[in-house]
């Protein structure tokens, strides 16, 4: 079974440009999460989808970040315009919808560098 | 507010020696505690969680509600245990399944 996959694995962009990160969760997982680890800091929650709906977006840093999950399948996270402080590793995770099995499976991450 | 504290950023232990990675948390409700591990060039993966009370790869962790701790222990370290370890917490109430992570501890096993 394929795990959570993220594209691209690395991205280097200039300040002011736009970048779109993609996450394909494990098939059948209703829950999809985005997290971010900025250099030297802890992994922080960004937002949580249940199917196509945003369950919790309390961790989104500002309105330059836009997340979507079309049809409850893959998700995209767009940063527009990117700033230097957006550099970090962006992780996606997915889990099944029941409380009995809440293990979150992580993707390999996208390393974003804004120069 | 949810908070997880891992006081040690780096920990070096000789092979065969006992390992303890510390984790303390604060949470107003009933938390679910996890340990995640990231080996070199691999993705973050679940090592164990308190609710399952398992021993994985020789590691155990006991939830101590009085001390609000969830320390990870292994009696005899192995070289393949070298990795980044993250303690994490989530709420058990509906709508609060997000994970709150500590800053992580990089464990190095000295041969």
CSV table of C-alpha atoms in Angstrom, one decimal:
chain,number,residue,atom,x,y,z
A,1,UNK,CA,0.0,0.0,0.0
A,2,UNK,CA,1.4,3.4,-0.9
A,3,UNK,CA,2.0,5.8,1.9
A,4,UNK,CA,1.5,9.5,2.1
A,5,UNK,CA,3.3,11.1,-0.8
A,6,UNK,CA,4.3,14.8,-1.1
A,7,UNK,CA,5.5,16.8,-4.1
A,8,UNK,CA,7.9,18.3,-4.6
A,9,UNK,CA,10.5,17.0,-2.2
A,10,UNK,CA,12.5,20.2,-2.4
A,11,UNK,CA,11.6,23.7,-3.7
A,12,UNK,CA,13.8,26.8,-3.8
A,13,UNK,CA,11.9,30.0,-4.7
A,14,UNK,CA,12.6,33.7,-4.5
A,15,UNK,CA,10.8,35.9,-2.1
A,16,UNK,CA,7.6,37.1,-3.5
A,17,UNK,CA,7.0,34.1,-5.7
A,18,UNK,CA,4.2,31.5,-5.4
A,19,UNK,CA,4.7,27.9,-4.5
A,20,UNK,CA,2.2,25.1,-4.3
A,21,UNK,CA,2.8,21.9,-2.3
A,22,UNK,CA,0.8,18.8,-2.9
A,23,UNK,CA,0.0,15.9,-0.6
A,24,UNK,CA,-1.6,12.6,-1.6
A,25,UNK,CA,-2.9,10.9,1.5
A,26,UNK,CA,-3.3,7.1,2.0
A,27,UNK,CA,-6.4,6.0,0.1
A,28,UNK,CA,-9.5,5.9,2.4
A,29,UNK,CA,-8.1,8.3,5.0
A,30,UNK,CA,-10.6,11.0,5.7
A,31,UNK,CA,-8.2,13.0,7.9
A,32,UNK,CA,-5.5,15.0,6.3
A,33,UNK,CA,-3.1,17.3,8.3
A,34,UNK,CA,-0.5,19.8,7.3
A,35,UNK,CA,2.4,20.6,9.7
A,36,UNK,CA,5.5,22.7,9.3
A,37,UNK,CA,8.9,22.6,11.0
A,38,UNK,CA,10.8,25.9,10.8
A,39,UNK,CA,14.6,25.6,11.3
A,40,UNK,CA,15.4,25.0,15.0
A,41,UNK,CA,11.8,24.9,16.1
A,42,UNK,CA,9.2,22.3,16.8
A,43,UNK,CA,6.9,20.7,14.2
A,44,UNK,CA,3.8,22.9,14.3
A,45,UNK,CA,0.2,22.1,13.2
A,46,UNK,CA,-1.1,24.2,10.3
A,47,UNK,CA,-4.5,22.7,9.5
A,48,UNK,CA,-6.8,19.7,9.5
A,49,UNK,CA,-9.2,18.5,6.8
A,50,UNK,CA,-11.9,15.9,7.3
A,51,UNK,CA,-12.7,14.8,3.8
A,52,UNK,CA,-13.0,18.1,1.8
A,53,UNK,CA,-13.9,20.3,4.8
A,54,UNK,CA,-11.5,22.3,7.0
A,55,UNK,CA,-12.0,21.0,10.5
A,56,UNK,CA,-9.3,23.2,12.1
A,57,UNK,CA,-7.2,25.9,10.5
A,58,UNK,CA,-6.1,27.5,13.7
A,59,UNK,CA,-2.4,27.0,12.9
A,60,UNK,CA,-2.3,28.7,9.5
A,61,UNK,CA,0.1,31.6,10.0
A,62,UNK,CA,-1.5,34.2,7.8
A,63,UNK,CA,-3.6,34.7,4.7
A,64,UNK,CA,-0.7,34.1,2.4
A,65,UNK,CA,-1.3,30.4,3.0
A,66,UNK,CA,-4.2,28.7,1.3
A,67,UNK,CA,-5.0,25.0,1.6
A,68,UNK,CA,-7.5,23.1,-0.4
A,69,UNK,CA,-8.6,19.5,-0.6
A,70,UNK,CA,-10.6,19.0,-3.7
A,71,UNK,CA,-13.1,16.1,-3.6
A,72,UNK,CA,-11.6,15.0,-0.3
A,73,UNK,CA,-8.6,13.3,-2.0
A,74,UNK,CA,-5.3,15.1,-2.4
A,75,UNK,CA,-4.5,18.4,-0.9
A,76,UNK,CA,-2.6,21.5,-1.9
A,77,UNK,CA,-1.0,24.1,0.2
A,78,UNK,CA,-0.2,27.4,-1.7
A,79,UNK,CA,2.0,30.1,-0.3
A,80,UNK,CA,1.5,33.4,-2.1
A,81,UNK,CA,3.6,35.5,-1.9
A,82,UNK,CA,6.4,33.6,-0.2
A,83,UNK,CA,8.4,35.3,2.5
A,84,UNK,CA,11.8,34.3,3.9
A,85,UNK,CA,10.3,33.1,7.2
A,86,UNK,CA,8.2,30.6,5.3
A,87,UNK,CA,11.3,28.4,4.8
A,88,UNK,CA,11.1,25.1,6.5
A,89,UNK,CA,9.9,21.5,6.0
A,90,UNK,CA,6.2,21.0,5.3
A,91,UNK,CA,4.8,17.7,6.4
A,92,UNK,CA,1.5,16.2,5.4
A,93,UNK,CA,-0.1,13.4,7.4
A,94,UNK,CA,-3.3,11.3,7.1
A,95,UNK,CA,-5.3,9.1,9.3
A,96,UNK,CA,-8.5,7.1,9.3
A,97,UNK,CA,-11.6,8.7,10.7
A,98,UNK,CA,-12.3,6.5,13.7
A,99,UNK,CA,-11.1,7.2,17.2
A,100,UNK,CA,-10.1,3.6,17.5
A,101,UNK,CA,-7.3,4.0,14.9
A,102,UNK,CA,-6.0,7.5,15.1
A,103,UNK,CA,-2.4,6.8,14.0
A,104,UNK,CA,-1.2,9.6,11.7
A,105,UNK,CA,1.0,8.5,8.8
A,106,UNK,CA,3.4,11.1,7.6
A,107,UNK,CA,4.8,12.0,4.2
A,108,UNK,CA,8.5,12.5,3.6
A,109,UNK,CA,8.0,16.3,3.7
A,110,UNK,CA,8.7,19.1,1.3
A,111,UNK,CA,11.7,21.3,2.1
A,112,UNK,CA,10.9,24.8,1.1
A,113,UNK,CA,13.6,27.4,0.9
A,114,UNK,CA,12.7,31.0,0.2
A,115,UNK,CA,15.7,33.1,-0.9
B,1,UNK,CA,-3.3,25.3,25.8
B,2,UNK,CA,-1.4,22.1,24.7
B,3,UNK,CA,2.3,22.0,25.3
B,4,UNK,CA,5.0,19.3,25.0
B,5,UNK,CA,8.4,19.8,26.5
B,6,UNK,CA,11.5,17.8,25.6
B,7,UNK,CA,14.3,19.2,27.7
B,8,UNK,CA,17.2,17.5,25.9
B,9,UNK,CA,18.0,18.5,22.3
B,10,UNK,CA,20.8,16.1,22.1
B,11,UNK,CA,21.5,12.8,23.9
B,12,UNK,CA,24.4,10.5,23.5
B,13,UNK,CA,24.5,7.0,25.0
B,14,UNK,CA,26.8,4.1,24.7
B,15,UNK,CA,25.6,1.0,23.0
B,16,UNK,CA,24.2,-1.4,25.7
B,17,UNK,CA,23.5,1.4,28.1
B,18,UNK,CA,20.0,2.4,29.2
B,19,UNK,CA,18.2,5.2,27.4
B,20,UNK,CA,15.7,7.6,28.7
B,21,UNK,CA,14.3,10.4,26.7
B,22,UNK,CA,12.3,12.9,28.7
B,23,UNK,CA,8.9,14.3,27.8
B,24,UNK,CA,6.6,16.5,29.9
B,25,UNK,CA,3.2,17.8,28.8
B,26,UNK,CA,0.5,20.2,29.7
B,27,UNK,CA,-3.1,19.7,28.7
B,28,UNK,CA,-6.3,20.6,30.4
B,29,UNK,CA,-8.3,17.6,29.2
B,30,UNK,CA,-7.5,13.9,28.8
B,31,UNK,CA,-4.5,13.6,26.4
B,32,UNK,CA,-3.3,10.9,24.1
B,33,UNK,CA,0.5,10.7,24.1
B,34,UNK,CA,2.8,9.5,21.3
B,35,UNK,CA,6.4,9.0,20.5
B,36,UNK,CA,7.4,9.5,16.9
B,37,UNK,CA,10.8,8.7,15.5
B,38,UNK,CA,12.6,9.9,12.3
B,39,UNK,CA,15.5,7.8,11.2
B,40,UNK,CA,18.1,9.2,8.9
B,41,UNK,CA,16.6,9.8,5.4
B,42,UNK,CA,13.2,8.3,6.4
B,43,UNK,CA,9.9,9.8,7.2
B,44,UNK,CA,8.4,10.5,10.6
B,45,UNK,CA,6.8,7.4,11.9
B,46,UNK,CA,4.9,6.4,15.0
B,47,UNK,CA,7.0,4.5,17.5
B,48,UNK,CA,4.4,4.0,20.2
B,49,UNK,CA,1.5,5.5,22.0
B,50,UNK,CA,0.4,5.3,25.6
B,51,UNK,CA,-3.0,3.9,24.9
B,52,UNK,CA,-1.7,0.7,23.3
B,53,UNK,CA,0.8,0.0,26.2
B,54,UNK,CA,3.1,-1.8,23.8
B,55,UNK,CA,6.8,-2.3,23.7
B,56,UNK,CA,8.2,-1.4,20.3
B,57,UNK,CA,11.8,-2.2,19.4
B,58,UNK,CA,12.4,-2.6,23.1
B,59,UNK,CA,11.1,0.9,23.9
B,60,UNK,CA,8.4,1.6,26.5
B,61,UNK,CA,6.8,4.7,27.8
B,62,UNK,CA,4.5,5.1,30.7
B,63,UNK,CA,2.0,7.9,31.1
B,64,UNK,CA,2.4,9.5,34.5
B,65,UNK,CA,-0.5,11.8,35.0
B,66,UNK,CA,0.7,13.1,38.4
B,67,UNK,CA,4.0,14.2,36.9
B,68,UNK,CA,2.5,14.9,33.5
B,69,UNK,CA,5.3,13.0,31.9
B,70,UNK,CA,5.6,10.4,29.2
B,71,UNK,CA,9.3,9.4,29.2
B,72,UNK,CA,10.6,7.0,26.6
B,73,UNK,CA,12.9,4.2,27.9
B,74,UNK,CA,14.9,1.3,26.7
B,75,UNK,CA,17.1,-0.8,28.9
B,76,UNK,CA,19.9,-1.6,26.4
B,77,UNK,CA,20.6,0.9,23.5
B,78,UNK,CA,21.4,-0.4,20.1
B,79,UNK,CA,23.2,1.4,17.3
B,80,UNK,CA,20.1,1.4,15.1
B,81,UNK,CA,18.3,3.5,17.7
B,82,UNK,CA,20.1,6.6,16.6
B,83,UNK,CA,17.5,8.9,15.3
B,84,UNK,CA,15.4,12.0,16.1
B,85,UNK,CA,12.6,11.3,18.6
B,86,UNK,CA,9.5,13.5,19.0
B,87,UNK,CA,7.1,13.3,21.8
B,88,UNK,CA,3.6,14.4,20.8
B,89,UNK,CA,0.2,14.9,22.3
B,90,UNK,CA,-3.4,15.1,21.0
B,91,UNK,CA,-6.7,15.6,22.6
B,92,UNK,CA,-9.2,12.7,22.8
B,93,UNK,CA,-12.1,15.0,22.3
B,94,UNK,CA,-13.7,15.2,18.9
B,95,UNK,CA,-12.2,17.9,16.7
B,96,UNK,CA,-8.9,18.0,18.6
B,97,UNK,CA,-7.0,15.2,17.0
B,98,UNK,CA,-4.1,17.5,15.9
B,99,UNK,CA,-0.7,16.6,17.2
B,100,UNK,CA,1.3,19.0,19.3
B,101,UNK,CA,5.0,18.1,19.1
B,102,UNK,CA,7.9,18.8,21.4
B,103,UNK,CA,11.1,20.1,19.9
B,104,UNK,CA,12.6,16.7,19.5
B,105,UNK,CA,15.7,14.9,20.9
B,106,UNK,CA,18.4,13.7,18.7
B,107,UNK,CA,19.6,10.4,20.1
B,108,UNK,CA,23.1,9.2,19.2
B,109,UNK,CA,24.2,5.7,20.2
B,110,UNK,CA,28.0,5.5,20.5
B,111,UNK,CA,29.4,2.1,19.4
